[in-house]
Amino acid sequence: MEVTKLEHACQVVSIGDARLVIDPGGFTRPVEATGVVAVVVTHEHPDHVTPEQVAGILERNPGAVVLGPAGVARVLPDVAVEVVTDGDHRAVGPFELTFHGTRHNVIHSSVPVVDNTGVLVNGHLFHPGDAYTVPDVPVEVLAAPVGAPWLKVAEMMDFVVAVAPRRAYPVHEATLSDVGFAMHLGRLRDAAAPTGSVVVLAPGESLTI
């Protein structure tokens, strides 16, 4: 299994010729992948999903299924979204997907808290979306958010320590300057060090799992 990081929150996971797209949002280049069997959207915010991105993926891959929490179905009214939530399991092509969590992290008391459900792919790769949900199973590779309006570095570090992945790589970085990214990356390395290591993937780079 291989994961290719695109900009910000979007990942493309590949097994052979089959691909899974996670969180194709507006901060990410148009996703032009073929062989897509499923699109997983962790939540409805536009940096994680846009109707244009999903429409483009489905145009190239008309048989792909789209999965996400209830809020995603509301922002994609023209797409048949299969609603998933915490504890659900789906098998799509070679991908075994288990879903964890129900709510987005709090941005501010004045900002509504939306649905957010992270996804564990084939028992190895966990993408939490915008939440600090800790799966109740071991995680080999963690896509770790490092910059967001809701993110406090101390809480990010506690989350990584609790998940204790063998490897982590930073995502959700588009809100950070180069200086801010370097600072947050250092804290991510500190948090991951007791149990594993951090790999930095530039957009378009891949990691074999």
N, CA, C and O of each residue as an XYZ file, in Angstrom:
836
protein
N       0.848     -1.186      0.000
C       0.000      0.000      0.000
C       0.884      1.237      0.000
O       1.893      1.292      0.704
N       0.498      2.228     -0.795
C       1.264      3.461     -0.905
C       0.331      4.647     -0.698
O      -0.784      4.664     -1.219
N       0.787      5.637      0.063
C       0.007      6.853      0.244
C       0.778      8.015     -0.360
O       1.958      8.212     -0.067
N       0.099      8.781     -1.206
C       0.669      9.982     -1.805
C      -0.009     11.190     -1.183
O      -1.230     11.334     -1.244
N       0.798     12.052     -0.588
C       0.260     13.262      0.021
C       0.113     14.334     -1.054
O       1.052     14.602     -1.804
N      -1.054     14.939     -1.125
C      -1.223     16.137     -1.931
C      -1.252     17.339     -0.981
O      -0.932     17.192      0.199
N      -1.621     18.498     -1.463
C      -1.588     19.679     -0.610
C      -2.605     19.567      0.523
O      -3.701     19.031      0.361
N      -2.196     20.093      1.669
C      -3.058     20.234      2.837
C      -3.557     18.877      3.347
O      -2.758     18.086      3.846
N      -4.853     18.593      3.235
C      -5.435     17.414      3.883
C      -5.625     16.225      2.954
O      -6.000     15.146      3.412
N      -5.374     16.396      1.656
C      -5.736     15.357      0.689
C      -4.643     14.297      0.567
O      -3.455     14.608      0.479
N      -5.078     13.041      0.563
C      -4.190     11.902      0.367
C      -4.794     10.986     -0.699
O      -6.015     10.888     -0.827
N      -3.926     10.321     -1.458
C      -4.358      9.293     -2.400
C      -3.651      8.000     -2.009
O      -2.423      7.922     -2.033
N      -4.432      6.992     -1.652
C      -3.887      5.700     -1.226
C      -4.038      4.725     -2.383
O      -5.101      4.646     -3.000
N      -2.968      3.979     -2.679
C      -2.960      3.073     -3.826
C      -2.606      1.662     -3.397
O      -1.701      1.443     -2.592
N      -3.343      0.709     -3.956
C      -2.986     -0.706     -3.884
C      -3.137     -1.236     -5.301
O      -4.251     -1.352     -5.812
N      -2.021     -1.557     -5.932
C      -2.087     -1.930     -7.337
C      -2.635     -0.767     -8.141
O      -2.161      0.362     -8.022
N      -3.640     -1.052     -8.962
C      -4.251     -0.012     -9.785
C      -5.446      0.659     -9.113
O      -6.053      1.561     -9.691
N      -5.789      0.230     -7.903
C      -6.945      0.791     -7.200
C      -6.505      1.939     -6.308
O      -5.452      1.890     -5.672
N      -7.344      2.981     -6.276
C      -6.991      4.158     -5.485
C      -8.162      4.611     -4.611
O      -9.333      4.484     -4.968
N      -7.786      5.140     -3.460
C      -8.708      5.729     -2.502
C      -8.288      7.175     -2.309
O      -7.125      7.446     -2.012
N      -9.212      8.103     -2.473
C      -8.927      9.525     -2.264
C      -9.554      9.957     -0.943
O     -10.725      9.679     -0.684
N      -8.772     10.634     -0.115
C      -9.251     11.135      1.172
C      -9.183     12.658      1.168
O      -8.136     13.235      0.875
N     -10.281     13.299      1.487
C     -10.379     14.746      1.711
C      -9.857     15.609      0.552
O      -8.872     16.332      0.706
N     -10.527     15.526     -0.611
C     -10.142     16.382     -1.736
C     -10.771     17.767     -1.623
O     -11.873     18.006     -2.117
N     -10.056     18.667     -0.970
C     -10.621     19.983     -0.678
C     -10.092     21.089     -1.556
O      -9.356     20.850     -2.513
N     -10.478     22.302     -1.217
C     -10.180     23.456     -2.026
C      -8.766     23.983     -1.899
O      -8.365     24.836     -2.691
N      -7.992     23.508     -0.931
C      -6.593     23.919     -0.812
C      -5.674     22.994     -1.593
O      -4.453     23.151     -1.552
N      -6.246     22.037     -2.302
C      -5.514     20.973     -2.982
C      -5.669     21.124     -4.486
O      -6.724     21.539     -4.968
N      -4.620     20.788     -5.228
C      -4.689     20.770     -6.687
C      -5.863     19.902     -7.143
O      -6.290     19.029     -6.387
N      -6.403     20.108     -8.350
C      -7.432     19.185     -8.844
C      -6.920     17.744     -8.821
O      -5.837     17.448     -9.327
N      -7.708     16.865     -8.233
C      -7.296     15.464     -8.093
C      -7.638     14.740     -9.387
O      -8.812     14.550     -9.706
N      -6.616     14.338    -10.128
C      -6.808     13.750    -11.446
C      -6.559     12.243    -11.448
O      -6.289     11.664    -12.500
N      -6.645     11.616    -10.307
C      -6.359     10.188    -10.198
C      -7.385      9.363    -10.965
O      -8.562      9.716    -11.045
N      -6.913      8.268    -11.520
C      -7.788      7.263    -12.128
C      -7.705      5.988    -11.304
O      -6.829      5.840    -10.452
N      -8.622      5.075    -11.568
C      -8.668      3.852    -10.776
C      -9.252      4.051     -9.394
O      -9.103      3.192     -8.525
N      -9.923      5.193     -9.179
C     -10.466      5.510     -7.849
C     -11.708      4.662     -7.599
O     -12.664      4.702     -8.373
N     -11.685      3.895     -6.509
C     -12.851      3.085     -6.140
C     -13.666      3.753     -5.045
O     -14.845      3.442     -4.873
N     -13.049      4.670     -4.299
C     -13.778      5.332     -3.215
C     -13.159      6.674     -2.902
O     -11.955      6.881     -3.053
N     -14.017      7.587     -2.460
C     -13.609      8.879     -1.925
C     -14.135      8.948     -0.496
O     -15.334      8.794     -0.265
N     -13.248      9.179      0.456
C     -13.647      9.354      1.854
C     -13.454     10.813      2.228
O     -12.382     11.383      2.026
N     -14.505     11.408      2.776
C     -14.443     12.801      3.237
C     -14.689     12.803      4.739
O     -15.731     12.337      5.199
N     -13.741     13.323      5.501
C     -13.873     13.278      6.955
C     -14.900     14.265      7.493
O     -15.538     14.009      8.514
N     -15.062     15.412      6.796
C     -16.058     16.399      7.238
C     -16.289     17.422      6.138
O     -15.621     17.396      5.104
N     -17.222     18.307      6.361
C     -17.782     19.149      5.310
C     -17.030     20.438      5.010
O     -17.390     21.119      4.050
N     -16.023     20.807      5.761
C     -15.356     22.084      5.536
C     -14.672     22.116      4.171
O     -14.159     21.095      3.715
N     -14.658     23.286      3.510
C     -14.197     23.335      2.123
C     -12.716     23.070      1.920
O     -12.300     22.798      0.793
N     -11.902     23.138      2.972
C     -10.508     22.734      2.783
C     -10.362     21.215      2.762
O      -9.269     20.695      2.537
N     -11.481     20.498      3.000
C     -11.465     19.030      2.962
C     -12.333     18.462      1.840
O     -12.130     17.324      1.418
N     -13.283     19.231      1.364
C     -14.111     18.761      0.248
C     -14.734     19.955     -0.454
O     -15.156     20.922      0.180
N     -14.783     19.866     -1.776
C     -15.573     20.811     -2.560
C     -16.375     20.011     -3.583
O     -15.930     18.957     -4.036
N     -17.553     20.508     -3.944
C     -18.321     19.820     -4.989
C     -17.540     19.696     -6.292
O     -17.686     18.709     -7.014
N     -16.714     20.692     -6.596
C     -15.948     20.659     -7.843
C     -14.924     19.533     -7.839
O     -14.770     18.830     -8.838
N     -14.226     19.358     -6.726
C     -13.251     18.272     -6.638
C     -13.936     16.914     -6.785
O     -13.481     16.060     -7.547
N     -15.020     16.726     -6.060
C     -15.704     15.428     -6.107
C     -16.282     15.181     -7.494
O     -16.218     14.061     -8.001
N     -16.844     16.211     -8.110
C     -17.391     16.054     -9.460
C     -16.303     15.654    -10.442
O     -16.525     14.796    -11.297
N     -15.128     16.266    -10.330
C     -14.028     15.915    -11.216
C     -13.564     14.488    -11.033
O     -13.276     13.794    -12.007
N     -13.490     14.046     -9.786
C     -13.082     12.664     -9.515
C     -14.104     11.685    -10.079
O     -13.741     10.690    -10.706
N     -15.380     11.972     -9.853
C     -16.424     11.063    -10.319
C     -16.543     11.067    -11.839
O     -16.940     10.061    -12.427
N     -16.211     12.168    -12.474
C     -16.224     12.200    -13.941
C     -15.190     11.234    -14.506
O     -15.444     10.549    -15.497
N     -14.017     11.184    -13.866
C     -12.974     10.265    -14.315
C     -13.207      8.848    -13.810
O     -12.721      7.886    -14.405
N     -13.949      8.715    -12.714
C     -14.128      7.423    -12.051
C     -15.603      7.254    -11.684
O     -15.955      7.326    -10.507
N     -16.468      7.031    -12.672
C     -17.914      7.055    -12.403
C     -18.394      5.953    -11.464
O     -19.496      6.052    -10.925
N     -17.608      4.923    -11.259
C     -18.029      3.861    -10.353
C     -17.606      4.058     -8.914
O     -17.921      3.229     -8.060
N     -16.894      5.145     -8.625
C     -16.403      5.362     -7.267
C     -17.540      5.679     -6.307
O     -18.506      6.348     -6.673
N     -17.419      5.195     -5.084
C     -18.380      5.520     -4.038
C     -17.815      6.651     -3.189
O     -16.599      6.792     -3.054
N     -18.704      7.450     -2.622
C     -18.307      8.563     -1.762
C     -18.846      8.293     -0.364
O     -20.039      8.044     -0.187
N     -17.964      8.345      0.625
C     -18.338      8.056      1.999
C     -17.964      9.222      2.896
O     -16.918      9.845      2.712
N     -18.818      9.517      3.866
C     -18.530     10.575      4.821
C     -19.651     10.706      5.818
O     -20.700     10.086      5.648
N     -19.457     11.503      6.862
C     -20.518     11.724      7.853
C     -21.668     12.533      7.270
O     -21.587     13.020      6.142
N     -22.727     12.672      8.037
C     -23.964     13.267      7.526
C     -23.766     14.670      6.964
O     -24.408     15.031      5.978
N     -22.904     15.456      7.563
C     -22.679     16.810      7.074
C     -22.133     16.847      5.660
O     -22.398     17.791      4.916
N     -21.376     15.833      5.283
C     -20.822     15.771      3.925
C     -21.946     15.577      2.917
O     -21.929     16.175      1.841
N     -22.913     14.748      3.260
C     -24.052     14.543      2.361
C     -24.801     15.857      2.127
O     -25.330     16.085      1.039
N     -24.845     16.712      3.136
C     -25.567     17.978      2.985
C     -24.843     18.939      2.042
O     -25.496     19.702      1.330
N     -23.513     18.919      2.024
C     -22.788     19.856      1.159
C     -22.536     19.278     -0.233
O     -22.037     19.975     -1.116
N     -22.882     18.003     -0.428
C     -22.776     17.373     -1.748
C     -24.157     16.856     -2.161
O     -24.341     15.647     -2.301
N     -25.131     17.754     -2.359
C     -26.501     17.303     -2.603
C     -26.678     16.556     -3.919
O     -27.656     15.829     -4.090
N     -25.744     16.726     -4.849
C     -25.867     16.057     -6.143
C     -25.112     14.733     -6.203
O     -25.014     14.113     -7.262
N     -24.576     14.303     -5.054
C     -23.784     13.073     -4.989
C     -24.455     12.106     -4.030
O     -24.966     12.510     -2.986
N     -24.453     10.837     -4.383
C     -25.010      9.814     -3.499
C     -23.963      9.451     -2.448
O     -23.196      8.503     -2.618
N     -23.946     10.214     -1.366
C     -22.969      9.986     -0.300
C     -23.466      8.867      0.610
O     -24.596      8.907      1.097
N     -22.620      7.878      0.834
C     -22.924      6.826      1.804
C     -22.487      7.324      3.180
O     -21.293      7.494      3.430
N     -23.439      7.554      4.057
C     -23.137      8.148      5.357
C     -22.522      7.108      6.283
O     -23.040      6.002      6.442
N     -21.389      7.499      6.899
C     -20.701      6.636      7.855
C     -20.454      7.425      9.130
O     -20.449      8.656      9.132
N     -20.250      6.686     10.212
C     -19.960      7.320     11.492
C     -19.082      6.398     12.320
O     -18.664      5.339     11.851
N     -18.806      6.798     13.542
C     -17.919      6.057     14.431
C     -18.339      4.596     14.560
O     -19.501      4.291     14.827
N     -17.378      3.702     14.368
C     -17.629      2.275     14.513
C     -18.020      1.567     13.241
O     -18.069      0.337     13.212
N     -18.304      2.316     12.178
C     -18.692      1.680     10.924
C     -17.488      1.069     10.216
O     -16.345      1.474     10.426
N     -17.782      0.080      9.368
C     -16.759     -0.596      8.570
C     -17.284     -0.755      7.156
O     -18.439     -1.126      6.946
N     -16.426     -0.471      6.192
C     -16.778     -0.668      4.794
C     -15.593     -1.306      4.065
O     -14.438     -0.983      4.341
N     -15.889     -2.211      3.138
C     -14.886     -2.780      2.250
C     -15.189     -2.295      0.843
O     -16.284     -2.518      0.326
N     -14.214     -1.628      0.219
C     -14.373     -1.116     -1.139
C     -13.125     -1.513     -1.923
O     -12.028     -1.037     -1.632
N     -13.293     -2.380     -2.912
C     -12.122     -2.878     -3.623
C     -11.153     -3.506     -2.641
O     -11.565     -4.300     -1.795
N      -9.859     -3.165     -2.733
C      -8.890     -3.746     -1.798
C      -8.774     -2.990     -0.481
O      -7.895     -3.285      0.330
N      -9.648     -2.024     -0.265
C      -9.536     -1.169      0.915
C     -10.543     -1.564      1.988
O     -11.748     -1.603      1.741
N     -10.033     -1.854      3.176
C     -10.857     -2.090      4.357
C     -10.840     -0.802      5.180
O      -9.787     -0.373      5.652
N     -12.004     -0.196      5.348
C     -12.107      1.108      5.983
C     -12.872      0.993      7.284
O     -13.982      0.463      7.314
N     -12.281      1.488      8.357
C     -13.001      1.593      9.624
C     -13.003      3.064     10.031
O     -12.035      3.790      9.804
N     -14.115      3.486     10.639
C     -14.348      4.906     10.880
C     -14.368      5.190     12.386
O     -14.912      4.424     13.181
N     -13.754      6.323     12.742
C     -13.537      6.652     14.153
C     -13.855      8.119     14.411
O     -13.362      9.010     13.719
N     -14.689      8.351     15.421
C     -15.000      9.706     15.841
C     -16.276     10.242     15.231
O     -16.768      9.723     14.228
N     -16.810     11.291     15.848
C     -18.069     11.873     15.385
C     -18.048     13.393     15.257
O     -18.877     13.951     14.537
N     -17.127     14.081     15.933
C     -17.216     15.545     15.980
C     -15.875     16.207     15.674
O     -14.813     15.715     16.058
N     -15.956     17.326     14.980
C     -14.818     18.196     14.686
C     -14.318     18.825     15.983
O     -15.102     19.061     16.903
N     -13.020     19.095     16.059
C     -12.509     19.843     17.200
C     -13.134     21.235     17.258
O     -13.513     21.791     16.227
N     -13.240     21.785     18.436
C     -13.828     23.107     18.623
C     -12.870     24.179     18.106
O     -11.696     24.216     18.475
N     -13.397     25.051     17.242
C     -12.640     26.216     16.774
C     -12.837     27.371     17.753
O     -11.871     27.981     18.210
N     -14.103     27.665     18.072
C     -14.474     28.706     19.026
C     -15.926     28.454     19.387
O     -16.671     27.826     18.633
N     -16.317     28.954     20.553
C     -17.697     28.737     21.004
C     -18.724     29.330     20.045
O     -19.880     28.906     20.036
N     -18.314     30.298     19.244
C     -19.243     30.932     18.304
C     -19.342     30.186     16.970
O     -20.190     30.515     16.140
N     -18.489     29.193     16.763
C     -18.444     28.466     15.490
C     -19.097     27.101     15.680
O     -18.672     26.343     16.552
N     -20.113     26.767     14.893
C     -20.766     25.459     15.059
C     -19.783     24.296     14.892
O     -18.899     24.328     14.036
N     -19.955     23.289     15.714
C     -19.135     22.082     15.628
C     -19.811     21.114     14.665
O     -20.966     20.740     14.868
N     -19.096     20.708     13.616
C     -19.675     19.854     12.583
C     -19.279     18.397     12.805
O     -18.421     18.089     13.632
N     -19.925     17.506     12.044
C     -19.559     16.097     12.060
C     -18.130     15.920     11.540
O     -17.721     16.609     10.605
N     -17.379     15.013     12.134
C     -16.045     14.641     11.657
C     -15.807     13.184     12.011
O     -15.923     12.784     13.169
N     -15.476     12.401     11.001
C     -15.209     10.987     11.234
C     -13.920     10.605     10.525
O     -13.846     10.654      9.297
N     -12.900     10.225     11.294
C     -11.624      9.803     10.729
C     -11.705      8.412     10.139
O     -12.641      7.660     10.412
N     -10.702      8.072      9.315
C     -10.716      6.776      8.639
C      -9.384      6.054      8.843
O      -8.308      6.637      8.707
N      -9.495      4.775      9.172
C      -8.343      3.874      9.266
C      -8.375      2.965      8.053
O      -9.354      2.251      7.834
N      -7.311      2.986      7.265
C      -7.259      2.253      5.996
C      -6.452      0.978      6.171
O      -5.267      1.016      6.505
N      -7.110     -0.150      5.940
C      -6.476     -1.476      5.994
C      -5.729     -1.715      7.307
O      -4.737     -2.443      7.353
N      -6.224     -1.089      8.361
C      -5.628     -1.304      9.678
C      -4.264     -0.686      9.866
O      -3.594     -0.964     10.861
N      -3.829      0.158      8.922
C      -2.468      0.697      8.974
C      -2.402      2.212      9.019
O      -1.695      2.774      9.857
N      -3.128      2.887      8.130
C      -3.024      4.339      7.967
C      -4.261      5.021      8.550
O      -5.387      4.707      8.165
N      -4.046      5.958      9.483
C      -5.169      6.692     10.077
C      -5.091      8.152      9.689
O      -4.084      8.825      9.910
N      -6.193      8.632      9.096
C      -6.376     10.051      8.782
C      -7.504     10.553      9.678
O      -8.652     10.154      9.482
N      -7.215     11.420     10.658
C      -8.236     11.799     11.642
C      -9.175     12.900     11.200
O     -10.136     13.205     11.906
N      -8.918     13.520     10.023
C      -9.663     14.734      9.714
C      -9.278     15.824     10.694
O      -8.101     15.969     11.026
N     -10.243     16.586     11.160
C      -9.979     17.697     12.082
C     -10.450     17.327     13.484
O     -11.350     17.960     14.035
N      -9.839     16.309     14.046
C     -10.202     15.866     15.394
C      -9.041     15.105     15.999
O      -8.141     14.643     15.296
N      -9.078     14.982     17.315
C      -8.051     14.240     18.031
C      -8.578     12.878     18.475
O      -8.268     12.419     19.574
N      -9.356     12.248     17.642
C      -9.889     10.920     17.971
C      -8.758      9.910     17.979
O      -7.981      9.833     17.027
N      -8.663      9.137     19.050
C      -7.640      8.096     19.170
C      -8.302      6.745     18.926
O      -9.122      6.319     19.740
N      -7.976      6.060     17.836
C      -8.578      4.745     17.590
C      -8.253      3.767     18.710
O      -7.233      3.887     19.389
N      -9.145      2.798     18.885
C      -8.926      1.800     19.936
C      -8.139      0.608     19.418
O      -8.199     -0.478     19.995
N      -7.402      0.807     18.332
C      -6.527     -0.220     17.766
C      -5.185      0.438     17.462
O      -5.116      1.661     17.335
N      -4.106     -0.359     17.342
C      -2.809      0.236     17.009
C      -2.830      0.909     15.643
O      -3.525      0.463     14.731
N      -2.064      1.983     15.513
C      -1.937      2.715     14.260
C      -0.473      2.667     13.831
O       0.419      3.096     14.563
N      -0.245      2.141     12.640
C       1.126      2.088     12.132
C       1.583      3.437     11.598
O       2.689      3.888     11.894
N       0.721      4.085     10.804
C       1.074      5.367     10.179
C      -0.043      6.374     10.448
O      -1.218      6.084     10.222
N       0.331      7.550     10.930
C      -0.628      8.606     11.257
C      -0.396      9.809     10.365
O       0.718     10.327     10.289
N      -1.462     10.260      9.681
C      -1.452     11.555      9.003
C      -1.794     12.595     10.069
O      -2.947     12.705     10.485
N      -0.800     13.351     10.506
C      -0.940     14.194     11.700
C      -1.155     15.658     11.319
O      -0.252     16.276     10.756
N      -2.331     16.231     11.613
C      -2.546     17.656     11.353
C      -1.591     18.511     12.184
O      -1.408     18.276     13.378
N      -0.978     19.518     11.524
C      -0.010     20.356     12.241
C      -0.371     21.835     12.253
O       0.277     22.610     12.956
N      -1.391     22.252     11.494
C      -1.746     23.666     11.493
C      -3.215     23.860     11.189
O      -3.710     23.353     10.182
N      -3.932     24.595     12.053
C      -5.368     24.804     11.845
C      -5.876     25.838     12.843
O      -5.246     26.050     13.879
N      -7.013     26.490     12.550
C      -7.598     27.407     13.523
C      -7.973     26.730     14.836
O      -8.015     27.378     15.882
N      -8.246     25.423     14.785
C      -8.651     24.701     15.988
C      -7.480     24.070     16.720
O      -7.667     23.503     17.797
N      -6.275     24.152     16.163
C      -5.163     23.339     16.659
C      -4.295     24.096     17.644
O      -3.823     25.198     17.366
N      -4.094     23.488     18.792
C      -3.125     23.947     19.777
C      -1.984     22.934     19.802
O      -2.220     21.731     19.905
N      -0.761     23.417     19.709
C       0.369     22.505     19.557
C       0.454     21.505     20.707
O       0.746     20.332     20.474
N       0.209     21.940     21.931
C       0.270     21.016     23.067
C      -0.734     19.883     22.905
O      -0.426     18.731     23.212
N      -1.929     20.203     22.425
C      -2.950     19.164     22.225
C      -2.581     18.255     21.062
O      -2.838     17.052     21.116
N      -1.979     18.813     20.004
C      -1.500     17.999     18.898
C      -0.468     16.993     19.393
O      -0.508     15.822     19.015
N       0.448     17.445     20.230
C       1.477     16.556     20.753
C       0.865     15.462     21.622
O       1.261     14.301     21.526
N      -0.095     15.824     22.464
C      -0.762     14.830     23.304
C      -1.482     13.786     22.443
O      -1.474     12.598     22.766
N      -2.097     14.230     21.357
C      -2.784     13.317     20.448
C      -1.807     12.320     19.840
O      -2.081     11.120     19.813
N      -0.675     12.806     19.353
C       0.315     11.920     18.739
C       0.870     10.936     19.770
O       1.047      9.756     19.470
N       1.139     11.413     20.963
C       1.609     10.517     22.027
C       0.570      9.441     22.311
O       0.930      8.279     22.497
N      -0.707      9.799     22.348
C      -1.763      8.837     22.653
C      -1.924      7.807     21.545
O      -2.150      6.628     21.822
N      -1.811      8.241     20.287
C      -1.930      7.296     19.170
C      -0.701      6.406     19.082
O      -0.813      5.222     18.764
N       0.475      6.967     19.364
C       1.744      6.231     19.375
C       1.994      5.483     18.070
O       2.197      4.269     18.087
N       1.982      6.192     16.935
C       2.226      5.509     15.663
C       3.695      5.141     15.495
O       4.575      5.734     16.119
N       3.941      4.151     14.643
C       5.328      3.835     14.288
C       5.912      4.904     13.386
O       7.101      5.214     13.460
N       5.055      5.472     12.524
C       5.470      6.577     11.668
C       4.338      7.598     11.610
O       3.159      7.252     11.682
N       4.727      8.861     11.477
C       3.753      9.932     11.280
C       4.278     10.839     10.190
O       5.486     10.953      9.979
N       3.344     11.487      9.496
C       3.763     12.516      8.552
C       2.808     13.698      8.674
O       1.611     13.504      8.887
N       3.325     14.927      8.542
C       2.499     16.110      8.761
C       1.565     16.378      7.595
O       1.949     16.269      6.431
N       0.329     16.733      7.931
C      -0.670     17.165      6.950
C      -1.360     18.406      7.508
O      -1.050     18.862      8.608
N      -2.302     18.945      6.733
C      -3.082     20.112      7.163
C      -2.145     21.274      7.485
O      -2.231     21.901      8.541
N      -1.245     21.538      6.530
C      -0.171     22.506      6.736
C      -0.367     23.815      5.988
O       0.431     24.738      6.153
N      -1.417     23.919      5.164
C      -1.549     25.075      4.283
C      -1.747     26.387      5.037
O      -1.506     27.455      4.475
N      -2.175     26.331      6.278
C      -2.392     27.548      7.060
C      -1.110     28.078      7.696
O      -1.137     29.125      8.343
N       0.014     27.378      7.524
C       1.260     27.744      8.185
C       2.252     28.368      7.211
O       2.321     27.973      6.047
N       3.013     29.337      7.688
C       4.168     29.825      6.949
C       5.274     28.771      7.003
O       5.157     27.787      7.734
N       6.336     28.969      6.241
C       7.464     28.039      6.304
C       8.055     27.993      7.711
O       8.423     26.927      8.204
N       8.142     29.148      8.344
C       8.682     29.199      9.709
C       7.757     28.455     10.670
O       8.218     27.672     11.500
N       6.445     28.704     10.552
C       5.495     28.024     11.426
C       5.491     26.530     11.214
O       5.410     25.765     12.175
N       5.578     26.099      9.955
C       5.611     24.665      9.677
C       6.839     24.018     10.315
O       6.734     22.951     10.918
N       7.991     24.652     10.185
C       9.210     24.089     10.775
C       9.083     23.977     12.289
O       9.520     22.989     12.880
N       8.487     24.985     12.917
C       8.315     24.954     14.369
C       7.373     23.827     14.786
O       7.681     23.071     15.708
N       6.229     23.709     14.114
C       5.270     22.675     14.465
C       5.810     21.284     14.141
O       5.536     20.326     14.864
N       6.577     21.174     13.056
C       7.196     19.889     12.713
C       8.139     19.433     13.819
O       8.185     18.248     14.150
N       8.885     20.362     14.385
C       9.774     19.994     15.480
C       9.019     19.422     16.661
O       9.467     18.459     17.284
N       7.863     20.015     16.976
C       7.052     19.498     18.089
C       6.445     18.139     17.742
O       6.322     17.266     18.601
N       6.067     17.970     16.470
C       5.566     16.662     16.041
C       6.647     15.602     16.203
O       6.366     14.501     16.676
N       7.867     15.917     15.821
C       8.972     14.958     15.989
C       9.165     14.609     17.461
O       9.377     13.446     17.806
N       9.092     15.619     18.330
C       9.256     15.369     19.759
C       8.188     14.398     20.261
O       8.484     13.482     21.029
N       6.943     14.604     19.823
C       5.839     13.771     20.300
C       5.925     12.351     19.770
O       5.566     11.403     20.467
N       6.400     12.200     18.542
C       6.461     10.868     17.927
C       7.667     10.065     18.381
O       7.662      8.837     18.297
N       8.692     10.739     18.859
C       9.979     10.088     19.112
C       9.934      8.880     20.049
O      10.669      7.920     19.814
N       9.108      8.879     21.101
C       9.154      7.711     21.995
C       8.763      6.390     21.332
O       9.231      5.332     21.752
N       7.921      6.434     20.314
C       7.436      5.182     19.718
C       7.752      5.052     18.241
O       7.653      3.955     17.692
N       8.135      6.147     17.574
C       8.320      6.056     16.132
C       9.066      7.244     15.576
O       9.826      7.908     16.281
N       8.837      7.508     14.289
C       9.561      8.557     13.593
C       8.609      9.357     12.726
O       7.464      8.959     12.511
N       9.093     10.496     12.226
C       8.317     11.379     11.369
C       8.943     11.419      9.984
O      10.156     11.564      9.837
N       8.100     11.289      8.979
C       8.507     11.413      7.590
C       7.827     12.654      7.023
O       6.617     12.813      7.179
N       8.573     13.526      6.376
C       7.995     14.715      5.766
C       7.778     14.442      4.279
O       8.719     14.118      3.555
N       6.534     14.574      3.836
C       6.193     14.370      2.437
C       5.795     15.702      1.816
O       4.827     16.324      2.251
N       6.532     16.141      0.806
C       6.102     17.286      0.029
C       4.900     16.865     -0.821
O       4.755     15.681     -1.126
N       4.041     17.806     -1.207
C       2.920     17.442     -2.057
C       3.380     16.683     -3.304
O       4.254     17.139     -4.041
N       2.770     15.517     -3.520
C       3.134     14.656     -4.633
C       4.070     13.531     -4.256
O       4.260     12.603     -5.043
N       4.667     13.587     -3.063
C       5.561     12.511     -2.621
C       4.760     11.403     -1.946
O       3.654     11.621     -1.450
N       5.354     10.200     -1.943
C       4.637      9.009     -1.482
C       5.414      8.275     -0.398
O       6.631      8.404     -0.271
N       4.669      7.507      0.369
C       5.212      6.664      1.429
C       4.648      5.266      1.257
O       3.438      5.100      1.104
N       5.508      4.261      1.282
C       5.061      2.876      1.209
C       4.789      2.365      2.608
O       5.608      2.524      3.514
N       3.633      1.751      2.774
C       3.214      1.256      4.092
C       3.182     -0.276      4.054
O       2.856     -0.911      5.056
